[in-house]
mmCIF file with all atom_site columns, C-alpha atoms in Angstrom:
data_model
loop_
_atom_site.group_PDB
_atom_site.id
_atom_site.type_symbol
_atom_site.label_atom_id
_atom_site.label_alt_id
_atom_site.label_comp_id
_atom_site.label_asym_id
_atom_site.label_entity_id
_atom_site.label_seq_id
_atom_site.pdbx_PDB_ins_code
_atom_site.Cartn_x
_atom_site.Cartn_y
_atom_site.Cartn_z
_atom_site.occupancy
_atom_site.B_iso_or_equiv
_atom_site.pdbx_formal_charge
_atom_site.auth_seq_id
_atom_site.auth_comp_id
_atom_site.auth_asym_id
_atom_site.auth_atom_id
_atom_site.pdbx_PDB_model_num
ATOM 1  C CA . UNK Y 1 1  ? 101.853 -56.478 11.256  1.00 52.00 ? 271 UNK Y CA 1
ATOM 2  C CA . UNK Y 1 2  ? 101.286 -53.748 9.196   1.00 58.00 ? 272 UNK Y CA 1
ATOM 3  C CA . UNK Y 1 3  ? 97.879  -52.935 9.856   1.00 67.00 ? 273 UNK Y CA 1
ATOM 4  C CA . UNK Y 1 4  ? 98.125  -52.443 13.338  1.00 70.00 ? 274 UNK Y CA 1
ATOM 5  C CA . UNK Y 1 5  ? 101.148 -50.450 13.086  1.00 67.00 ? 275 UNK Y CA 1
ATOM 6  C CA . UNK Y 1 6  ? 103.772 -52.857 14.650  1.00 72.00 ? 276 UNK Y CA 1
ATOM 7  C CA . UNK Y 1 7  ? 105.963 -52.878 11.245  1.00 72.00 ? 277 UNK Y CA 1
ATOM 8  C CA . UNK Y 1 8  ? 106.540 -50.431 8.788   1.00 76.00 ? 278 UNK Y CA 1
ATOM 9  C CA . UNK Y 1 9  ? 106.906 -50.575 5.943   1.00 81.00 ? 279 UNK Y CA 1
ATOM 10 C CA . UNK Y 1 10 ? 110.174 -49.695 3.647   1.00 88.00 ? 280 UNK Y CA 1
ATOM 11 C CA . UNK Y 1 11 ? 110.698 -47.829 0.871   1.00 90.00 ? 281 UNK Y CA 1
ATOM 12 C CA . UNK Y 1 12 ? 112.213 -50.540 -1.396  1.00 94.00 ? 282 UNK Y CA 1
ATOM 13 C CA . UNK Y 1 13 ? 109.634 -52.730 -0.526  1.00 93.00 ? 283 UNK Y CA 1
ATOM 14 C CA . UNK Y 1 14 ? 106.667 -50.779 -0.581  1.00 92.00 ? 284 UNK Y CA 1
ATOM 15 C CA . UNK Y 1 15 ? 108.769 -50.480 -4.507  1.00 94.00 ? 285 UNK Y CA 1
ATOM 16 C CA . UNK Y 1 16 ? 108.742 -54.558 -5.067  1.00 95.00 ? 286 UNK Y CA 1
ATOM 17 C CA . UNK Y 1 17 ? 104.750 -54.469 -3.596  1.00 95.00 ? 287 UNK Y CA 1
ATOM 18 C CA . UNK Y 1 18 ? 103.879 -51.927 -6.233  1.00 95.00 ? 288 UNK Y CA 1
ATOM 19 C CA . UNK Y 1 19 ? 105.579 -53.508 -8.820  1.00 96.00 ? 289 UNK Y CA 1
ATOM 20 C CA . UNK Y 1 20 ? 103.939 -56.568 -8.410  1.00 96.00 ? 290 UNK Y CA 1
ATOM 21 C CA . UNK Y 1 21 ? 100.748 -54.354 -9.149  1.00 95.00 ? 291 UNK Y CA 1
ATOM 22 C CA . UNK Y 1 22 ? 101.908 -52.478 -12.010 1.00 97.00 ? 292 UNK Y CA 1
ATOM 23 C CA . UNK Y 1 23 ? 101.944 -49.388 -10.260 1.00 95.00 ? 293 UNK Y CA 1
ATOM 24 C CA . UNK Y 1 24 ? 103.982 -46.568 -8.214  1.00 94.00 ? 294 UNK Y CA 1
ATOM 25 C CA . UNK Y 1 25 ? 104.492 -47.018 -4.443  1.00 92.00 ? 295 UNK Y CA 1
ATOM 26 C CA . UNK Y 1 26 ? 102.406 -43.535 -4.063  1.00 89.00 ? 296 UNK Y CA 1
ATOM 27 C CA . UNK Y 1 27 ? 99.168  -45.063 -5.614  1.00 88.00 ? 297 UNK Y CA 1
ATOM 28 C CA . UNK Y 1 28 ? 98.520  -48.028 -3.733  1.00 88.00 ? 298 UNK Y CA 1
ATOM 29 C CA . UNK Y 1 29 ? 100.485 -46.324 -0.147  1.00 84.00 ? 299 UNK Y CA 1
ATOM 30 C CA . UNK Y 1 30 ? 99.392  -42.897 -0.110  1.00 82.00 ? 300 UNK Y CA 1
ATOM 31 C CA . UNK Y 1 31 ? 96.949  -41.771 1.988   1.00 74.00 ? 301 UNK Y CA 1
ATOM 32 C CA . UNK Y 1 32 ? 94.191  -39.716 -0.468  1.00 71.00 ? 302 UNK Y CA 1
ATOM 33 C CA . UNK Y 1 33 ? 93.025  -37.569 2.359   1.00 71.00 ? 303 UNK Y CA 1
ATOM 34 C CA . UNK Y 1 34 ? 96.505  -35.652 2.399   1.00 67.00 ? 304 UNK Y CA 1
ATOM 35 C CA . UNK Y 1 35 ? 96.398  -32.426 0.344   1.00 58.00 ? 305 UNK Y CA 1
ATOM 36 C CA . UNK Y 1 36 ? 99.559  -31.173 -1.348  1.00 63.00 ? 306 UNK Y CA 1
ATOM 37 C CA . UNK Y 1 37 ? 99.980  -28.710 1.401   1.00 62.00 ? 307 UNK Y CA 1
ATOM 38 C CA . UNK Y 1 38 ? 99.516  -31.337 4.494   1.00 57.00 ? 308 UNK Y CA 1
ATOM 39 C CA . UNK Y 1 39 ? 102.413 -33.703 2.179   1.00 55.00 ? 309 UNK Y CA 1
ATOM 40 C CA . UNK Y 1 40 ? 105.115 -30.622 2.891   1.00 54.00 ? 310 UNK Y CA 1
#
């Protein structure tokens, strides 16, 4: 599963998922710790 890091999880459906939501892949998948420098 996902959570426990035996999937991942692709770009075109990390797309659909967000979709779904009404939203953009980045603001339901990325991690809000990173800082613009630690994304490079």
């Amino acid at each position: 599963m996902i959570e426990n890091g035996k999937r991942r999880l692709t770009y075109d459906l990390a797309v659909k998922i967000a979709q779904v939501f009404n939203a953009h892949p980045d603001d339901i998948f990325l991690d809000s710790k990173l800082t613009v420098g630690e994304q490079k």
